[in-house]
Short mmCIF file of C-alpha atoms in Angstrom, two decimals:
data_model
loop_
_atom_site.label_atom_id
_atom_site.label_comp_id
_atom_site.label_asym_id
_atom_site.label_seq_id
_atom_site.Cartn_x
_atom_site.Cartn_y
_atom_site.Cartn_z
CA MET A 3 107.47 107.30 116.58
CA PHE A 4 109.36 104.09 117.30
CA VAL A 5 112.71 104.50 119.04
CA PRO A 6 114.84 101.32 119.19
CA CYS A 7 116.80 100.33 122.27
CA CYS A 8 120.56 100.71 121.98
CA ARG A 9 120.98 96.98 122.53
CA GLY A 10 118.47 96.21 119.79
CA GLY A 11 120.00 98.49 117.16
CA GLY A 12 118.74 98.34 113.62
CA SER A 13 116.61 100.67 111.56
CA PRO A 14 113.16 101.53 112.97
CA GLY A 15 111.69 101.43 109.48
CA SER A 16 112.78 97.94 108.46
CA ASP A 17 112.97 95.72 111.57
CA PHE A 18 109.40 94.47 111.36
CA LYS A 19 108.81 93.82 107.68
CA GLY A 20 106.16 91.12 107.33
CA PHE A 21 105.52 91.00 111.11
CA THR A 22 102.14 90.99 112.83
CA LEU A 23 101.77 93.99 115.14
CA LEU A 24 99.74 93.18 118.24
CA MET A 25 98.53 96.05 120.44
CA PRO A 26 95.80 96.93 122.95
CA ALA A 27 93.23 99.67 122.95
CA VAL A 28 92.98 101.47 126.27
CA SER A 29 89.38 100.42 126.84
CA VAL A 30 86.92 99.36 129.54
CA GLY A 31 88.47 97.06 132.13
CA ASN A 32 91.91 97.39 130.51
CA VAL A 33 91.22 93.95 129.07
CA GLY A 34 93.37 94.41 125.96
CA GLN A 35 96.36 95.57 128.03
CA LEU A 36 96.04 92.62 130.42
CA ALA A 37 95.83 90.21 127.48
CA ILE A 38 98.97 91.77 125.97
CA ASP A 39 100.72 91.27 129.33
CA LEU A 40 99.97 87.56 129.09
CA VAL A 41 101.38 87.35 125.55
CA ILE A 42 104.62 89.19 126.40
CA SER A 43 105.16 87.23 129.62
CA THR A 44 104.35 83.80 128.20
CA LEU A 45 106.39 84.17 125.02
CA GLU A 46 109.22 85.86 126.97
CA MET A 47 109.39 88.59 124.35
CA THR A 48 112.38 90.93 124.20
CA LYS A 49 111.93 94.66 124.61
CA VAL A 50 113.36 96.28 121.49
CA GLY A 51 112.34 99.90 121.96
CA TYR A 52 109.59 102.29 122.87
CA PHE A 53 106.96 104.34 121.09
CA TYR A 54 107.65 108.02 121.67
CA THR A 55 104.47 110.11 121.73
CA ASP A 56 103.01 113.12 123.53
CA CYS A 57 99.52 111.63 123.25
CA LEU A 58 99.76 109.43 126.36
CA VAL A 59 99.95 110.41 130.01
CA PRO A 60 103.66 110.12 131.02
CA MET A 61 104.52 107.35 133.46
CA VAL A 62 107.45 105.27 134.64
CA GLY A 63 107.61 102.12 136.75
CA ASN A 64 109.56 98.95 137.46
CA ASN A 65 109.83 96.06 135.02
CA PRO A 66 106.33 94.48 134.97
CA TYR A 67 107.74 91.17 133.69
CA ALA A 68 110.56 90.79 136.23
CA THR A 69 111.64 87.20 136.82
CA ALA A 70 114.53 87.83 139.23
CA GLU A 71 115.92 90.53 141.47
CA GLU A 72 118.47 91.45 138.81
CA ASN A 73 115.90 92.58 136.23
CA SER A 74 113.27 93.85 138.66
CA VAL A 75 114.91 97.28 138.80
CA GLU A 76 114.67 97.85 135.04
CA LEU A 77 112.34 100.72 134.18
CA SER A 78 109.31 100.68 131.93
CA ILE A 79 107.38 103.59 130.43
CA ASN A 80 103.97 104.28 128.91
CA ALA A 81 104.42 102.70 125.45
CA GLU A 82 106.98 99.99 124.80
CA VAL A 83 107.70 97.63 121.91
CA TYR A 84 108.55 93.94 122.24
CA SER A 85 109.55 91.51 119.51
CA LEU A 86 109.69 87.78 118.82
CA PRO A 87 111.28 87.23 115.38
CA SER A 88 110.72 83.46 115.46
CA LYS A 89 106.96 84.09 115.25
CA LYS A 90 107.27 87.32 113.24
CA LEU A 91 105.45 89.07 116.06
CA VAL A 92 105.90 92.60 117.38
CA VAL A 93 103.89 93.91 120.33
CA LEU A 94 103.16 97.47 121.37
CA GLN A 95 102.10 97.63 125.00
CA ILE A 96 100.35 100.82 126.18
CA ARG A 97 100.30 101.42 129.94
CA SER A 98 98.68 104.84 130.42
CA PRO A 99 95.52 106.65 129.27
CA PHE A 100 95.32 109.10 126.41
CA ILE A 101 95.53 112.84 126.88
CA LYS A 102 92.30 114.63 125.93
CA ASN A 103 91.90 115.31 122.20
CA LYS A 104 94.99 113.24 121.35
CA TYR A 105 93.25 110.17 119.90
CA ARG A 106 93.56 111.24 116.27
CA PRO A 107 97.22 112.38 116.36
CA PHE A 108 98.16 109.08 118.00
CA CYS A 109 96.30 107.03 115.38
CA GLN A 110 97.96 108.97 112.57
CA THR A 111 101.44 108.51 114.06
CA LEU A 112 100.86 104.83 114.75
CA LEU A 113 99.53 104.02 111.28
CA SER A 114 102.38 105.96 109.71
CA TRP A 115 104.81 103.74 111.63
CA VAL A 116 102.92 100.61 110.58
CA LYS A 117 103.34 101.58 106.93
CA SER A 118 107.00 102.62 107.23
CA SER A 119 107.93 99.46 109.13
CA GLN A 120 106.03 97.35 106.56
CA CYS A 121 104.10 95.30 109.13
CA ALA A 122 101.93 92.73 107.40
CA ARG A 123 98.91 93.32 109.63
CA VAL A 124 97.77 94.88 112.90
CA VAL A 125 95.69 93.10 115.54
CA VAL A 126 94.03 95.30 118.18
CA LEU A 127 92.77 93.77 121.42
CA SER A 128 89.91 95.77 122.86
CA SER A 129 86.73 95.68 124.95
CA SER A 130 83.32 97.32 125.10
CA HIS A 131 80.74 98.03 127.80
CA ALA A 132 78.62 94.94 128.42
CA TYR A 133 75.71 97.00 129.71
CA GLN A 134 75.37 98.84 126.40
CA ARG A 135 74.81 95.74 124.27
CA ASP A 136 71.68 95.59 122.17
CA ASP A 137 69.33 92.59 122.09
CA GLU A 138 71.26 90.82 119.33
CA GLN A 139 74.56 91.18 121.18
CA LEU A 140 73.14 89.61 124.33
CA LEU A 141 72.91 86.26 122.56
CA GLY A 142 75.79 83.80 122.39
CA THR A 143 79.45 84.60 122.87
CA PRO A 144 80.60 87.95 124.32
CA LEU A 145 83.56 87.94 121.90
CA ARG A 146 83.51 89.79 118.57
CA TYR A 147 85.85 90.63 115.69
CA LEU A 148 86.23 93.24 112.96
CA LEU A 149 88.31 93.09 109.77
CA THR A 150 89.25 95.92 107.43
CA PRO A 151 88.24 95.22 103.79
CA ASP A 152 91.83 94.42 102.76
CA LEU A 153 92.31 91.87 105.54
CA GLN A 154 88.81 90.47 105.00
CA LYS A 155 89.92 89.21 101.59
CA ALA A 156 92.84 87.37 103.17
CA VAL A 157 91.40 85.81 106.33
CA GLY A 158 87.63 86.27 106.16
CA GLY A 159 87.14 82.61 105.23
CA LEU A 160 89.17 81.48 108.24
CA MET A 161 87.01 83.52 110.61
CA GLN A 162 83.95 81.74 109.25
CA GLU A 163 85.64 78.38 109.77
CA LEU A 164 86.37 79.35 113.37
CA ASN A 165 82.67 80.25 113.71
CA TRP A 166 83.57 83.70 115.01
CA LYS A 167 80.94 86.40 115.32
CA GLU A 168 81.51 89.75 113.62
CA MET A 169 80.78 92.93 115.57
CA GLU A 170 77.26 94.05 114.74
CA LYS A 171 76.45 97.52 113.46
CA ARG A 172 73.59 99.57 114.88
CA ALA A 173 71.04 101.90 113.38
CA ALA A 174 72.47 105.41 113.13
CA TYR A 175 69.09 106.94 113.99
CA PRO A 176 67.02 104.32 115.86
CA GLY A 177 63.31 104.65 115.22
CA VAL A 178 63.90 107.27 112.51
CA ASN A 179 66.09 105.51 109.96
CA ASP A 180 66.91 101.91 110.86
CA ALA A 181 68.39 101.20 107.44
CA GLU A 182 71.58 103.23 107.98
CA LYS A 183 73.96 101.22 110.15
CA VAL A 184 77.08 102.44 111.99
CA LEU A 185 79.78 100.87 114.11
CA HIS A 186 79.26 101.47 117.81
CA ILE A 187 81.93 100.45 120.39
CA PRO A 188 81.10 102.17 123.70
CA GLY A 189 84.01 102.07 126.12
CA GLY A 190 86.37 101.04 123.32
CA GLY A 191 88.67 104.07 123.48
CA ILE A 192 90.57 104.51 120.20
CA THR A 193 89.23 101.26 118.73
CA LYS A 194 86.64 102.69 116.35
CA LEU A 195 88.84 105.57 115.15
CA LEU A 196 91.84 103.31 114.62
CA PHE A 197 89.73 100.80 112.70
CA THR A 198 88.01 103.33 110.44
CA GLU A 199 91.32 105.09 109.70
CA SER A 200 92.86 101.74 108.77
CA CYS A 201 89.94 101.01 106.44
CA SER A 202 90.49 104.29 104.59
CA LYS A 203 94.28 103.83 104.41
CA GLY A 204 94.18 100.25 103.14
CA ILE A 205 95.87 98.82 106.23
CA HIS A 206 95.29 95.17 107.14
CA MET A 207 93.77 95.40 110.63
CA ALA A 208 91.74 93.09 112.83
CA VAL A 209 90.01 94.07 116.06
CA LEU A 210 89.24 91.37 118.62
CA LEU A 211 87.09 92.53 121.52
CA LYS A 212 85.10 91.31 124.49
CA PHE A 213 82.02 92.79 126.14
CA CYS A 214 82.81 93.29 129.82
CA SER A 215 82.31 95.43 132.91
CA GLU A 216 84.82 97.19 135.15
CA GLY A 217 86.15 95.13 138.05
CA ASP A 218 88.52 92.19 138.29
CA ASN A 219 88.99 91.68 134.57
CA ILE A 220 91.47 88.81 134.71
CA PRO A 221 88.90 86.27 133.40
CA ASP A 222 88.12 88.65 130.52
CA ALA A 223 91.82 88.92 129.67
CA PHE A 224 92.21 85.14 129.57
CA ALA A 225 89.09 84.83 127.40
CA LEU A 226 90.38 87.45 124.96
CA VAL A 227 93.90 86.02 124.69
CA ASN A 228 92.48 82.51 124.17
CA TYR A 229 90.28 83.97 121.43
CA LEU A 230 93.38 85.48 119.82
CA ASN A 231 95.18 82.16 120.08
CA GLU A 232 92.44 80.37 118.13
CA TRP A 233 93.60 82.41 115.15
CA LEU A 234 97.32 83.11 115.58
CA GLN A 235 98.26 79.93 117.50
CA LEU A 236 100.80 81.70 119.72
CA ILE A 237 100.85 78.74 122.12
CA ASN A 238 100.08 75.09 121.47
CA SER A 239 96.36 74.60 122.04
CA GLU A 240 96.63 70.81 121.75
CA VAL A 241 98.70 70.34 124.91
CA SER A 242 95.86 71.05 127.32
CA ALA A 243 92.14 71.63 127.10
CA ASP A 244 92.55 74.46 129.61
CA LEU A 245 94.55 77.11 127.75
CA SER A 246 94.46 79.46 130.72
CA SER A 247 96.94 77.26 132.57
CA GLN A 248 99.48 77.72 129.76
CA TRP A 249 99.61 81.52 129.89
CA LYS A 250 102.30 82.89 132.20
CA VAL A 251 100.99 85.58 134.53
CA PRO A 252 103.48 88.48 134.90
CA SER A 253 104.90 89.20 138.34
CA SER A 254 103.36 92.69 138.33
CA TRP A 255 99.85 91.24 138.57
CA ARG A 256 100.49 90.30 142.19
CA LEU A 257 100.32 93.97 143.09
CA LEU A 258 97.00 94.46 141.32
CA PHE A 259 95.05 91.24 141.59
CA GLY A 260 97.07 88.98 143.87
CA SER A 261 94.23 88.33 146.27
CA GLY A 262 92.07 86.98 143.44
CA LEU A 263 94.62 84.69 141.78
CA PRO A 264 95.48 81.16 142.84
CA PRO A 265 99.18 80.66 143.75
CA ALA A 266 99.55 78.16 140.90
CA LEU A 267 99.28 81.00 138.37
CA PHE A 268 102.51 82.60 139.58
#
């Protein structure tokens, strides 16, 4: 459940009415989590609370978005919530893996919070194993999207205007019954379960994902967050042709990928 910070105050059930909830799936390459880092850091979002759950591995660390010595000693935990009321945006950042057999309880708790807080829609940033793509998925862009039926009615036309490619379904029993198609997101963590549960509960949810491989996934994170920005326009895309230069890399990335990042990004 959502627990607000003392400084934030307010009721956990009404703070985010009409907001877009943006969150990652813990998936291959941690691409969604890295993309969320870029959003929080660039928009300088305020931490308003945390998501209390026993479904994630416990962890604690220093402030990943520290900008000075004064705030570098602030602590962060496995699931925290950030808000930017001016854009009606709330972000749930997840920083640790799921405990075995805890996918479903987490999805149920999360979607219950989405309904009680009256969020307008949920956008999940995810990824999937590049090496498990089928022939059709090898063509064109490595970026895909999914929309629940309720959100499809609202923004499906816009996705077509953006020329986005919907995630393909695969035959449930290849070579036996190719007519029955199912959603297949290898390496996607909770993505498929969260999406199918949202479909059945009438929740407006979009999944944006990128095919990738494990390694230095910074380029994948920039690609995914730029993809998100085509739709939500979180930063001004008209200022520069190179959107990557406009995203602010958090200070914590120096410890993970510093050797692979040019100094200009910090």
